[in-house]
Short mmCIF file of C-alpha atoms in Angstrom, two decimals:
data_model
loop_
_atom_site.label_atom_id
_atom_site.label_comp_id
_atom_site.label_asym_id
_atom_site.label_seq_id
_atom_site.Cartn_x
_atom_site.Cartn_y
_atom_site.Cartn_z
CA UNK A 264 39.59 60.27 -2.51
CA UNK A 265 38.02 58.21 -5.22
CA UNK A 266 35.95 60.15 -7.60
CA UNK A 267 32.95 58.22 -8.84
CA UNK A 268 32.63 58.29 -12.54
CA UNK A 269 29.06 58.63 -13.76
CA UNK A 270 27.81 55.24 -15.03
CA UNK A 271 28.18 54.68 -18.69
CA UNK A 272 25.17 54.17 -20.92
CA UNK A 273 25.99 50.47 -21.25
CA UNK A 274 26.09 50.13 -17.50
CA UNK A 275 22.74 51.79 -17.07
CA UNK A 276 21.25 49.56 -19.75
CA UNK A 277 22.63 46.45 -18.03
CA UNK A 278 21.18 47.46 -14.69
CA UNK A 279 17.79 48.12 -16.24
CA UNK A 280 17.87 44.74 -18.01
CA UNK A 281 18.68 43.03 -14.71
CA UNK A 282 15.86 44.79 -12.93
CA UNK A 283 13.46 43.82 -15.74
CA UNK A 284 14.59 40.19 -15.61
CA UNK A 285 14.18 40.06 -11.84
CA UNK A 286 10.87 41.89 -11.89
CA UNK A 287 8.58 38.82 -12.09
CA UNK A 288 10.40 37.09 -9.22
CA UNK A 289 10.50 40.28 -7.14
CA UNK A 290 6.82 40.87 -7.86
CA UNK A 291 5.97 37.31 -6.74
CA UNK A 292 8.22 37.50 -3.67
CA UNK A 293 6.77 40.81 -2.51
CA UNK A 294 3.21 39.50 -2.75
CA UNK A 295 3.63 35.88 -1.61
CA UNK A 296 7.03 35.18 -0.11
CA UNK A 297 7.06 32.02 -2.27
CA UNK A 298 10.46 32.71 -3.82
CA UNK A 299 12.06 32.82 -0.40
CA UNK A 300 10.19 29.63 0.55
CA UNK A 301 11.44 27.74 -2.48
CA UNK A 302 14.94 29.09 -1.95
CA UNK A 303 14.78 27.87 1.66
CA UNK A 304 13.57 24.45 0.49
CA UNK A 305 16.32 24.07 -2.10
CA UNK A 306 19.27 25.44 -0.14
CA UNK A 307 18.39 24.14 3.33
CA UNK A 308 21.20 22.08 4.80
CA UNK A 309 20.97 18.31 5.07
CA UNK A 310 23.50 16.07 6.85
CA UNK A 311 26.53 15.62 4.63
CA UNK A 312 26.51 11.83 4.90
CA UNK A 313 22.94 11.13 3.74
CA UNK A 314 22.64 7.77 2.12
CA UNK A 315 21.18 6.39 -1.14
CA UNK A 316 18.60 4.60 0.99
CA UNK A 317 17.27 8.03 1.92
CA UNK A 318 16.05 8.58 -1.63
CA UNK A 319 13.26 6.02 -1.15
CA UNK A 320 10.85 8.65 0.18
CA UNK A 321 11.16 10.92 -2.84
CA UNK A 322 11.01 7.82 -5.08
CA UNK A 323 7.67 6.96 -3.44
CA UNK A 324 6.48 10.51 -4.14
CA UNK A 325 7.51 10.11 -7.78
CA UNK A 326 5.51 6.87 -8.01
CA UNK A 327 2.49 8.69 -6.55
CA UNK A 328 2.85 11.49 -9.12
CA UNK A 329 2.96 8.86 -11.89
CA UNK A 330 -0.26 7.39 -10.46
CA UNK A 331 -1.91 10.82 -10.31
CA UNK A 332 -0.99 11.80 -13.88
CA UNK A 333 -1.87 8.45 -15.47
CA UNK A 334 -5.03 8.29 -13.33
CA UNK A 335 -6.24 11.67 -14.61
CA UNK A 336 -5.71 10.49 -18.22
CA UNK A 337 -7.52 7.20 -17.54
CA UNK A 338 -10.44 9.11 -16.00
CA UNK A 339 -10.91 10.91 -19.34
CA UNK A 340 -11.74 7.60 -21.06
CA UNK A 341 -13.06 5.34 -18.29
CA UNK A 342 -16.83 4.92 -17.82
CA UNK A 343 -17.85 3.78 -14.30
CA UNK A 344 -20.97 1.77 -15.14
CA UNK A 345 -21.33 -2.03 -15.15
CA UNK A 346 -22.40 -1.88 -18.83
CA UNK A 347 -19.56 0.30 -20.11
CA UNK A 348 -16.63 -0.18 -17.70
CA UNK A 349 -15.18 -3.32 -19.26
CA UNK A 350 -15.49 -2.06 -22.85
CA UNK A 351 -13.98 1.33 -21.91
CA UNK A 352 -10.98 -0.51 -20.43
CA UNK A 353 -10.69 -2.54 -23.65
CA UNK A 354 -10.92 0.69 -25.61
CA UNK A 355 -8.16 2.32 -23.53
CA UNK A 356 -5.93 -0.76 -23.86
CA UNK A 357 -6.46 -1.45 -27.56
CA UNK A 358 -7.49 1.77 -29.32
CA UNK A 359 -6.66 5.00 -27.46
CA UNK A 360 -3.25 6.33 -28.56
CA UNK A 361 -0.68 5.15 -26.02
CA UNK A 362 -3.61 4.01 -23.87
CA UNK A 363 -1.91 0.67 -23.20
CA UNK A 364 1.08 2.54 -21.81
CA UNK A 365 -0.99 4.82 -19.56
CA UNK A 366 -3.06 1.94 -18.20
CA UNK A 367 0.00 -0.29 -17.87
CA UNK A 368 1.89 2.42 -15.99
CA UNK A 369 -1.10 2.93 -13.68
CA UNK A 370 -1.49 -0.77 -12.99
CA UNK A 371 2.19 -1.51 -12.43
CA UNK A 372 2.87 1.87 -10.86
CA UNK A 373 0.47 0.80 -8.10
CA UNK A 374 2.66 -2.18 -7.24
CA UNK A 375 5.82 -0.06 -7.40
CA UNK A 376 4.18 2.55 -5.15
CA UNK A 377 3.25 -0.09 -2.55
CA UNK A 378 6.72 -1.69 -2.64
CA UNK A 379 8.43 1.70 -2.28
CA UNK A 380 6.20 2.65 0.66
CA UNK A 381 7.22 -0.54 2.46
CA UNK A 382 10.92 -0.09 1.61
CA UNK A 383 10.80 3.54 2.77
CA UNK A 384 9.12 2.47 6.01
CA UNK A 385 11.77 -0.21 6.48
CA UNK A 386 14.54 2.38 6.01
CA UNK A 387 12.95 4.75 8.53
CA UNK A 388 12.62 1.86 10.99
CA UNK A 389 16.22 0.67 10.59
CA UNK A 390 17.59 4.22 10.83
CA UNK A 391 15.48 4.84 13.94
CA UNK A 392 14.28 7.99 12.22
CA UNK A 393 10.86 7.77 13.86
CA UNK A 394 12.32 8.77 17.24
CA UNK A 395 12.03 12.15 18.94
CA UNK A 396 11.09 14.62 17.54
CA UNK A 397 9.78 12.82 14.44
CA UNK A 398 7.06 10.64 16.04
CA UNK A 399 4.27 12.57 14.34
CA UNK A 400 5.79 12.13 10.90
CA UNK A 401 5.96 8.36 11.44
CA UNK A 402 2.22 8.37 12.23
CA UNK A 403 1.51 10.40 9.08
CA UNK A 404 3.57 7.85 7.14
CA UNK A 405 1.63 4.89 8.54
CA UNK A 406 -1.62 6.63 7.57
CA UNK A 407 -0.21 7.12 4.06
CA UNK A 408 0.58 3.41 3.90
CA UNK A 409 -2.99 2.53 4.92
CA UNK A 410 -4.39 4.99 2.35
CA UNK A 411 -2.14 3.50 -0.34
CA UNK A 412 -3.42 -0.01 0.42
CA UNK A 413 -7.01 1.33 0.24
CA UNK A 414 -6.23 2.77 -3.20
CA UNK A 415 -5.17 -0.73 -4.25
CA UNK A 416 -8.39 -2.23 -2.89
CA UNK A 417 -10.74 0.30 -4.51
CA UNK A 418 -8.88 0.39 -7.82
CA UNK A 419 -8.95 -3.37 -8.27
CA UNK A 420 -12.72 -3.43 -8.97
CA UNK A 421 -12.75 -0.75 -11.68
CA UNK A 422 -11.85 -2.89 -14.77
CA UNK A 423 -15.04 -4.85 -13.94
CA UNK A 424 -13.64 -8.15 -15.15
CA UNK A 425 -14.01 -11.50 -13.39
CA UNK A 426 -10.87 -11.08 -11.26
CA UNK A 427 -11.95 -7.61 -10.20
CA UNK A 428 -15.54 -8.53 -9.49
CA UNK A 429 -14.98 -11.66 -7.42
CA UNK A 430 -12.05 -10.28 -5.46
CA UNK A 431 -14.20 -7.28 -4.50
CA UNK A 432 -17.20 -9.48 -3.59
CA UNK A 433 -15.02 -11.30 -1.09
CA UNK A 434 -13.19 -8.13 0.00
CA UNK A 435 -16.45 -6.38 0.81
CA UNK A 436 -17.80 -9.45 2.60
CA UNK A 437 -14.62 -9.55 4.69
CA UNK A 438 -15.22 -5.97 5.81
CA UNK A 439 -18.66 -7.18 6.83
CA UNK A 440 -17.19 -9.58 9.41
CA UNK A 441 -15.97 -6.72 11.62
CA UNK A 442 -17.92 -6.45 14.88
CA UNK A 443 -20.55 -3.68 15.14
CA UNK A 444 -19.37 -1.54 12.22
CA UNK A 445 -18.79 -4.37 9.74
CA UNK A 446 -22.28 -4.69 8.24
CA UNK A 447 -22.57 -0.90 7.87
CA UNK A 448 -19.16 -0.69 6.22
CA UNK A 449 -20.02 -3.48 3.77
CA UNK A 450 -23.38 -1.84 3.06
CA UNK A 451 -21.68 1.50 2.40
CA UNK A 452 -19.03 0.01 0.10
CA UNK A 453 -21.66 -1.88 -1.89
CA UNK A 454 -23.97 1.13 -2.02
CA UNK A 455 -26.88 -1.22 -1.36
CA UNK A 456 -27.67 -4.89 -0.98
CA UNK A 457 -26.01 -6.09 -4.19
CA UNK A 458 -22.73 -5.35 -5.91
CA UNK A 459 -23.66 -3.34 -8.98
CA UNK A 460 -23.74 0.12 -10.52
CA UNK A 461 -23.69 1.92 -7.17
CA UNK A 462 -20.77 -0.17 -5.92
CA UNK A 463 -18.76 0.77 -8.98
CA UNK A 464 -19.44 4.51 -8.62
CA UNK A 465 -18.74 4.32 -4.86
CA UNK A 466 -15.38 2.67 -5.49
CA UNK A 467 -14.60 5.06 -8.36
CA UNK A 468 -15.30 8.14 -6.23
CA UNK A 469 -13.24 6.78 -3.33
CA UNK A 470 -10.43 5.75 -5.65
CA UNK A 471 -10.03 8.97 -7.60
CA UNK A 472 -11.33 11.72 -5.30
CA UNK A 473 -11.53 10.87 -1.61
CA UNK A 474 -8.42 8.75 -1.00
CA UNK A 475 -6.07 10.60 -3.39
CA UNK A 476 -7.21 13.86 -1.78
CA UNK A 477 -6.35 12.45 1.64
CA UNK A 478 -3.01 11.17 0.35
CA UNK A 479 -2.18 14.58 -1.15
CA UNK A 480 -2.92 16.34 2.14
CA UNK A 481 -0.95 13.79 4.15
CA UNK A 482 2.03 14.06 1.77
CA UNK A 483 2.03 17.85 2.20
CA UNK A 484 2.08 17.42 5.99
CA UNK A 485 4.77 14.71 5.68
CA UNK A 486 7.04 17.02 3.63
CA UNK A 487 6.38 20.02 5.88
CA UNK A 488 7.51 18.00 8.89
CA UNK A 489 10.62 16.74 7.08
CA UNK A 490 11.64 20.29 6.14
CA UNK A 491 10.85 21.62 9.61
CA UNK A 492 12.67 18.89 11.55
CA UNK A 493 15.46 18.18 9.08
CA UNK A 494 16.74 15.03 7.43
CA UNK A 495 18.11 12.33 9.75
CA UNK A 496 21.74 11.37 9.47
CA UNK A 497 22.48 7.63 9.24
CA UNK A 498 22.75 5.97 12.68
CA UNK A 499 26.36 4.99 12.03
CA UNK A 500 27.27 8.62 11.46
CA UNK A 501 29.95 9.59 13.99
CA UNK A 502 28.60 13.07 14.25
CA UNK A 503 25.20 14.56 13.78
CA UNK A 504 25.95 15.98 10.38
CA UNK A 505 28.72 13.55 9.84
CA UNK A 506 31.45 15.61 8.24
CA UNK A 507 35.04 15.83 9.38
CA UNK A 508 35.36 19.17 11.15
CA UNK A 509 36.49 21.87 8.79
CA UNK A 510 37.32 24.37 11.48
CA UNK A 511 40.28 22.31 12.63
CA UNK A 512 38.94 21.68 16.11
CA UNK A 513 39.90 18.15 17.19
CA UNK A 514 36.96 15.82 17.48
CA UNK A 515 37.65 15.08 21.14
CA UNK A 516 37.07 18.68 22.06
CA UNK A 517 33.68 18.85 20.48
CA UNK A 518 31.89 16.91 23.21
CA UNK A 519 28.27 16.38 22.45
CA UNK A 520 28.80 15.87 18.77
CA UNK A 521 30.49 12.51 19.06
CA UNK A 522 29.18 9.20 20.28
CA UNK A 523 31.42 9.11 23.31
CA UNK A 524 30.45 12.59 24.32
CA UNK A 525 26.76 11.95 24.35
CA UNK A 526 26.40 12.43 28.03
CA UNK A 527 25.01 9.09 29.13
CA UNK A 528 28.21 7.18 28.44
CA UNK A 529 26.39 4.50 26.45
CA UNK A 530 26.46 6.45 23.25
CA UNK A 531 23.53 6.57 20.92
CA UNK A 532 24.76 7.03 17.45
CA UNK A 533 24.47 10.72 17.13
CA UNK A 534 21.45 12.88 17.62
CA UNK A 535 18.32 12.62 15.56
CA UNK B 271 12.66 24.34 36.40
CA UNK B 272 14.51 21.08 36.43
CA UNK B 273 16.01 20.47 39.83
CA UNK B 274 19.72 19.91 40.16
CA UNK B 275 20.99 16.40 39.66
CA UNK B 276 20.16 13.97 36.88
CA UNK B 277 18.63 15.77 33.89
CA UNK B 278 15.23 14.60 32.75
CA UNK B 279 15.23 12.41 29.57
CA UNK B 280 13.21 15.00 27.65
CA UNK B 281 15.81 17.67 28.37
CA UNK B 282 18.55 15.39 27.06
CA UNK B 283 16.59 14.70 23.90
CA UNK B 284 15.93 18.40 23.36
CA UNK B 285 19.58 19.28 23.86
CA UNK B 286 20.60 16.51 21.51
CA UNK B 287 18.23 17.70 18.78
CA UNK B 288 19.55 21.23 19.26
CA UNK B 289 23.12 19.96 18.74
CA UNK B 290 21.98 18.11 15.62
CA UNK B 291 20.45 21.28 14.17
CA UNK B 292 23.55 23.34 14.85
CA UNK B 293 25.81 20.67 13.45
CA UNK B 294 23.80 20.34 10.23
CA UNK B 295 23.75 24.09 9.86
CA UNK B 296 27.51 24.27 10.25
CA UNK B 297 28.67 21.21 8.38
CA UNK B 298 25.74 19.93 6.32
CA UNK B 299 25.44 20.16 2.55
CA UNK B 300 22.73 22.11 0.73
CA UNK B 301 19.81 19.95 -0.44
CA UNK B 302 20.18 21.38 -3.96
CA UNK B 303 22.14 20.13 -5.85
CA UNK B 304 23.66 17.34 -3.71
CA UNK B 305 20.77 15.40 -2.18
CA UNK B 306 18.48 16.43 -5.01
CA UNK B 307 20.81 14.78 -7.52
CA UNK B 308 20.42 11.42 -5.77
CA UNK B 309 16.67 11.89 -5.54
CA UNK B 310 16.44 12.68 -9.25
CA UNK B 311 18.47 9.64 -10.28
CA UNK B 312 16.33 7.40 -8.08
CA UNK B 313 13.10 8.90 -9.46
CA UNK B 314 14.24 8.30 -13.04
CA UNK B 315 14.96 4.67 -12.14
CA UNK B 316 11.44 4.35 -10.65
CA UNK B 317 9.73 5.82 -13.73
CA UNK B 318 11.84 3.61 -16.03
CA UNK B 319 10.88 0.49 -14.06
CA UNK B 320 7.18 1.43 -14.28
CA UNK B 321 7.39 2.06 -18.05
CA UNK B 322 9.35 -1.19 -18.46
CA UNK B 323 6.75 -3.23 -16.57
CA UNK B 324 3.91 -1.66 -18.60
CA UNK B 325 5.72 -2.46 -21.84
CA UNK B 326 6.50 -6.07 -20.91
CA UNK B 327 2.88 -6.50 -19.79
CA UNK B 328 1.56 -5.22 -23.12
CA UNK B 329 3.92 -6.93 -25.52
CA UNK B 330 3.89 -10.37 -23.91
CA UNK B 331 0.11 -10.58 -23.42
CA UNK B 332 -0.65 -9.71 -27.03
CA UNK B 333 -1.69 -13.23 -28.03
CA UNK B 334 -2.76 -14.44 -31.47
CA UNK B 335 -6.15 -12.73 -31.32
CA UNK B 336 -5.06 -9.38 -29.94
CA UNK B 337 -7.71 -9.74 -27.27
CA UNK B 338 -5.66 -8.93 -24.18
CA UNK B 339 -6.80 -12.15 -22.51
CA UNK B 340 -3.57 -13.90 -23.40
CA UNK B 341 -1.45 -14.85 -20.38
CA UNK B 342 1.81 -12.97 -20.86
CA UNK B 343 4.83 -12.79 -18.57
CA UNK B 344 2.95 -10.47 -16.20
CA UNK B 345 -0.58 -11.86 -16.61
CA UNK B 346 -3.39 -10.98 -19.00
CA UNK B 347 -4.41 -7.38 -19.65
CA UNK B 348 -7.91 -8.25 -18.50
CA UNK B 349 -9.86 -11.39 -17.67
CA UNK B 350 -13.37 -12.13 -18.98
CA UNK B 351 -16.05 -9.49 -18.25
CA UNK B 352 -17.54 -9.58 -14.74
CA UNK B 353 -20.43 -12.01 -14.60
CA UNK B 354 -22.32 -12.18 -11.31
CA UNK B 355 -23.96 -15.36 -12.64
CA UNK B 356 -20.79 -17.48 -12.64
CA UNK B 357 -19.90 -19.14 -9.41
CA UNK B 358 -16.83 -21.10 -10.40
CA UNK B 359 -14.43 -18.14 -10.38
CA UNK B 360 -11.76 -18.28 -7.69
CA UNK B 361 -11.46 -14.85 -6.02
CA UNK B 362 -7.92 -13.54 -5.86
CA UNK B 363 -6.76 -10.13 -4.66
CA UNK B 364 -3.79 -8.17 -6.00
CA UNK B 365 -0.44 -9.58 -4.86
CA UNK B 366 0.10 -7.10 -2.02
CA UNK B 367 -2.99 -8.44 -0.26
CA UNK B 368 -1.83 -12.06 -0.51
CA UNK B 369 -0.60 -12.00 3.10
CA UNK B 370 -4.12 -11.13 4.29
CA UNK B 371 -5.62 -13.57 1.80
CA UNK B 372 -3.53 -16.39 3.20
CA UNK B 373 -4.08 -15.34 6.81
CA UNK B 374 -7.75 -16.12 6.20
CA UNK B 375 -6.97 -19.75 5.44
CA UNK B 376 -5.62 -20.15 8.95
CA UNK B 377 -8.76 -19.06 10.79
CA UNK B 378 -12.11 -20.87 10.84
CA UNK B 379 -15.65 -19.57 10.53
CA UNK B 380 -17.43 -18.58 12.68
CA UNK B 381 -15.44 -18.39 15.92
CA UNK B 382 -12.05 -17.03 14.89
CA UNK B 383 -12.47 -15.77 11.30
CA UNK B 384 -12.92 -12.29 12.69
CA UNK B 385 -9.34 -12.46 13.98
CA UNK B 386 -8.03 -12.98 10.46
CA UNK B 387 -10.24 -10.44 8.71
CA UNK B 388 -10.13 -7.47 11.06
CA UNK B 389 -8.47 -8.53 14.32
CA UNK B 390 -4.85 -9.13 13.35
CA UNK B 391 -4.69 -6.48 10.56
CA UNK B 392 -6.05 -3.78 12.89
CA UNK B 393 -3.81 -4.78 15.79
CA UNK B 394 -0.80 -4.57 13.44
CA UNK B 395 -1.92 -1.15 12.20
CA UNK B 396 -2.30 0.17 15.75
CA UNK B 397 1.10 -1.29 16.73
CA UNK B 398 2.69 0.49 13.76
CA UNK B 399 0.99 3.76 14.69
CA UNK B 400 2.18 3.73 18.30
CA UNK B 401 5.68 2.40 17.54
CA UNK B 402 7.43 5.73 18.37
CA UNK B 403 5.78 5.66 21.81
CA UNK B 404 6.76 2.05 22.52
CA UNK B 405 10.38 2.51 21.47
CA UNK B 406 11.36 5.73 23.23
CA UNK B 407 15.08 5.11 23.62
CA UNK B 408 17.40 7.52 21.85
CA UNK B 409 19.62 4.71 20.57
CA UNK B 410 19.56 4.43 16.78
CA UNK B 411 22.39 2.01 15.95
CA UNK B 412 21.13 -1.44 14.97
CA UNK B 413 23.84 -3.23 16.98
CA UNK B 414 22.35 -1.68 20.13
CA UNK B 415 18.69 -2.34 19.19
CA UNK B 416 18.39 -6.15 19.32
CA UNK B 417 14.65 -6.16 20.02
CA UNK B 418 13.93 -3.87 17.09
CA UNK B 419 16.10 -5.96 14.77
CA UNK B 420 14.47 -9.23 15.82
CA UNK B 421 10.99 -7.70 15.45
CA UNK B 422 11.87 -6.38 11.99
CA UNK B 423 13.30 -9.70 10.82
CA UNK B 424 10.27 -11.62 12.13
CA UNK B 425 7.84 -9.17 10.50
CA UNK B 426 9.58 -9.32 7.12
CA UNK B 427 9.85 -13.12 7.27
CA UNK B 428 6.20 -13.66 8.20
CA UNK B 429 4.99 -11.20 5.55
CA UNK B 430 7.18 -12.90 2.94
CA UNK B 431 6.04 -16.39 3.92
CA UNK B 432 2.34 -15.40 3.95
CA UNK B 433 2.69 -13.62 0.58
CA UNK B 434 4.49 -16.61 -0.90
CA UNK B 435 1.94 -19.07 0.49
CA UNK B 436 -0.87 -16.87 -0.85
CA UNK B 437 0.76 -16.70 -4.27
CA UNK B 438 1.25 -20.44 -4.52
CA UNK B 439 -1.94 -21.49 -2.72
CA UNK B 440 -3.40 -24.42 -4.61
CA UNK B 441 -6.70 -23.55 -6.19
CA UNK B 442 -9.37 -26.20 -6.43
CA UNK B 443 -10.05 -26.41 -10.17
CA UNK B 444 -13.57 -27.54 -11.09
CA UNK B 445 -12.14 -29.96 -13.66
CA UNK B 446 -10.10 -31.71 -10.95
CA UNK B 447 -12.71 -31.60 -8.22
CA UNK B 448 -15.32 -33.28 -10.44
CA UNK B 449 -13.03 -36.32 -10.61
CA UNK B 450 -13.40 -36.94 -6.90
CA UNK B 451 -17.23 -37.05 -6.98
CA UNK B 452 -17.34 -40.88 -7.46
CA UNK B 453 -15.15 -41.34 -4.38
CA UNK B 454 -17.47 -39.07 -2.36
CA UNK B 455 -20.51 -41.13 -3.45
CA UNK B 456 -18.76 -44.33 -2.44
CA UNK B 457 -17.35 -43.15 0.89
CA UNK B 458 -20.39 -41.26 2.08
CA UNK B 459 -22.87 -43.76 0.56
CA UNK B 460 -24.73 -40.88 -1.08
CA UNK B 461 -28.18 -41.81 -2.42
CA UNK B 462 -28.87 -41.31 -6.14
CA UNK B 463 -30.88 -38.15 -5.40
CA UNK B 464 -27.76 -36.46 -4.02
CA UNK B 465 -25.55 -37.14 -7.04
CA UNK B 466 -26.62 -34.14 -9.21
CA UNK B 467 -26.02 -31.90 -6.20
CA UNK B 468 -22.57 -33.41 -5.65
CA UNK B 469 -21.57 -32.66 -9.26
CA UNK B 470 -22.97 -29.15 -8.97
CA UNK B 471 -21.02 -28.69 -5.72
CA UNK B 472 -17.82 -29.71 -7.51
CA UNK B 473 -18.16 -27.23 -10.40
CA UNK B 474 -19.79 -24.21 -8.72
CA UNK B 475 -16.71 -22.93 -6.97
CA UNK B 476 -17.74 -24.12 -3.48
CA UNK B 477 -14.37 -25.82 -3.09
CA UNK B 478 -12.56 -22.50 -3.54
CA UNK B 479 -13.27 -21.95 0.16
CA UNK B 480 -14.78 -25.18 1.52
CA UNK B 481 -13.16 -28.58 1.84
CA UNK B 482 -15.03 -31.83 1.29
CA UNK B 483 -13.35 -35.13 2.14
CA UNK B 484 -9.97 -33.49 1.75
CA UNK B 485 -10.74 -31.93 -1.65
CA UNK B 486 -10.75 -28.15 -2.07
CA UNK B 487 -8.95 -25.40 -0.24
CA UNK B 488 -9.97 -23.98 3.08
CA UNK B 489 -10.20 -20.19 2.79
CA UNK B 490 -11.91 -17.23 4.45
CA UNK B 491 -12.66 -19.44 7.44
CA UNK B 492 -15.18 -21.54 5.50
CA UNK B 493 -16.06 -24.80 7.34
CA UNK B 494 -15.38 -28.33 6.11
CA UNK B 495 -18.62 -29.75 4.67
CA UNK B 496 -17.81 -33.49 4.80
CA UNK B 497 -20.43 -34.13 7.45
CA UNK B 498 -22.53 -30.98 7.34
CA UNK B 499 -25.63 -33.23 7.09
CA UNK B 500 -25.19 -34.44 10.65
CA UNK B 501 -26.18 -30.98 11.84
CA UNK B 502 -29.70 -31.51 10.40
CA UNK B 503 -30.07 -27.93 9.26
CA UNK B 504 -32.85 -28.84 6.81
CA UNK B 505 -33.36 -28.41 3.07
CA UNK B 506 -35.15 -25.06 3.48
CA UNK B 507 -32.36 -23.62 5.59
CA UNK B 508 -29.71 -24.80 3.13
CA UNK B 509 -31.56 -23.20 0.18
CA UNK B 510 -32.08 -19.93 2.02
CA UNK B 511 -28.48 -19.91 3.17
CA UNK B 512 -27.16 -20.49 -0.37
CA UNK B 513 -29.39 -17.70 -1.68
CA UNK B 514 -28.15 -15.17 0.84
CA UNK B 515 -25.59 -16.42 3.38
CA UNK B 516 -25.31 -13.15 5.27
CA UNK B 517 -29.11 -12.96 5.71
CA UNK B 518 -29.06 -16.25 7.63
CA UNK B 519 -25.61 -15.90 9.22
CA UNK B 520 -25.07 -12.19 9.83
CA UNK B 521 -21.53 -11.18 8.84
CA UNK B 522 -20.85 -14.28 6.73
CA UNK B 523 -18.27 -13.50 4.02
CA UNK B 524 -19.72 -16.17 1.67
CA UNK B 525 -21.02 -14.82 -1.68
CA UNK B 526 -24.65 -15.29 -2.69
CA UNK B 527 -25.49 -18.20 -4.97
CA UNK B 528 -29.08 -17.18 -5.79
CA UNK B 529 -28.13 -16.97 -9.48
CA UNK B 530 -28.00 -20.79 -9.66
CA UNK B 531 -31.81 -20.90 -9.57
CA UNK B 532 -34.21 -22.72 -7.27
CA UNK B 533 -33.97 -26.13 -8.93
CA UNK B 534 -30.20 -26.34 -8.69
CA UNK B 535 -30.11 -24.85 -5.19
CA UNK B 536 -32.49 -27.66 -4.12
CA UNK B 537 -30.10 -30.26 -5.62
CA UNK B 538 -27.21 -28.70 -3.69
CA UNK B 539 -29.26 -28.65 -0.50
CA UNK B 540 -30.16 -32.36 -0.88
CA UNK B 541 -26.47 -33.19 -1.37
CA UNK B 542 -25.43 -31.21 1.69
CA UNK B 543 -28.14 -32.75 3.87
CA UNK B 544 -27.07 -36.25 2.77
CA UNK B 545 -23.42 -35.55 3.55
CA UNK B 546 -23.09 -37.31 6.88
CA UNK B 547 -19.41 -38.15 6.73
CA UNK B 548 -17.72 -41.39 5.56
CA UNK B 549 -19.73 -44.44 6.59
#
């Protein structure tokens, strides 16, 4: 029989220190369950043969975060009126500390964001990742692409220079050519008969509140669906998760996990 | 209950997804740190590229006067302030809209321009949205998806060609167009009263969208104006149309030219009415 020695003072102190260190996390977990959620997110399993191409989605998210952060800083100095817009952009570019960098990152980040969205969509298409059960996430992604393009359209007017102004004149007129809804859409975008102060505030509100809000919500849904349904393995993966069996069972015996064993005889590159 | 015999496709797909989940659970790798490492590296590359572009933009567009208007490697930091009074500015969207921009040079006002502006873009958007319901096969390997591969290649090629054509589309510069005015006067036998209007036409940006005797670029579906006079629309109509195109032609994408003033609009109208084609 093992006799338990009473814990030493040092031991007791260590245990108390541990409890104190864990207290904030335990407190948060007990009241929200967030710690478990984050732990699930971080330690969830993904197929072992995921590919570098599958980082394009998170790269797109990074580009969006860059746009959000630089956009918030720009909004602190930008003045959405026809009289002040151009000079506030000049001020940001030439006088505000690091303003040139923030504006430059926002302008070029937009292009990078658009390119990454298209590359990510191309990857999902080539991997066939939009197939069952991920149809809904593809639709969310297409909506995100459309919203991203709308951000480009509404942001282009804001510097209120010649390029911005005339491109938006034509852009709004083009919306006006749509049957039935066109004239109303053009009228709404202009905020009246002429392009002016109301057009600028309309575009500004859409560009920094409405569309980014929609994008944020859609991204949350997009990520939720990815976590719920799991990351797709590359189509050339021989097995679903793609790793050589560790349990020593020969591949031939694990019907259903290999191409040949897929049931229909044609093979389909592994599930999902 | 599924009856005995061939299993329904949905049951096969469900079983397959179930196998995938079990397999990932058994043999997959944890997202942190493995996949997250790749994601982090890629994100750092993205941020570096953005900072790099911003820096190149700034330091090559600095110019001798520090005015930001200097054309650097990546374009000026801003163009001149917006001026609704100018009419000679050629509208140009950001590069990722070039494919739409060029699409509009293919269609003509008024019958088919709607196809270029809203028709084709919306059809493409709807096709993208319903793609998972068109392509319902389980097959994911490219070698077994010839239709998908061909569609992808064609889409990428046509987007690239349209973007390239939009980027290199020749703009009608006022300084070049004005040189062809004498040839217009000669070929169309324009009376002296129409000459001021012809010069105004050449420098007011009309040729950014309209063509006239082969000069200018056709865009946004704008019609050729070489023999617009043969339609006998009348001076009053022409002036009203120039003042507010969409008031006369509902849905017209043409900008308003009211800022030119009545006297100059009348000169333009006389020129257009006298344009009856080469005689």
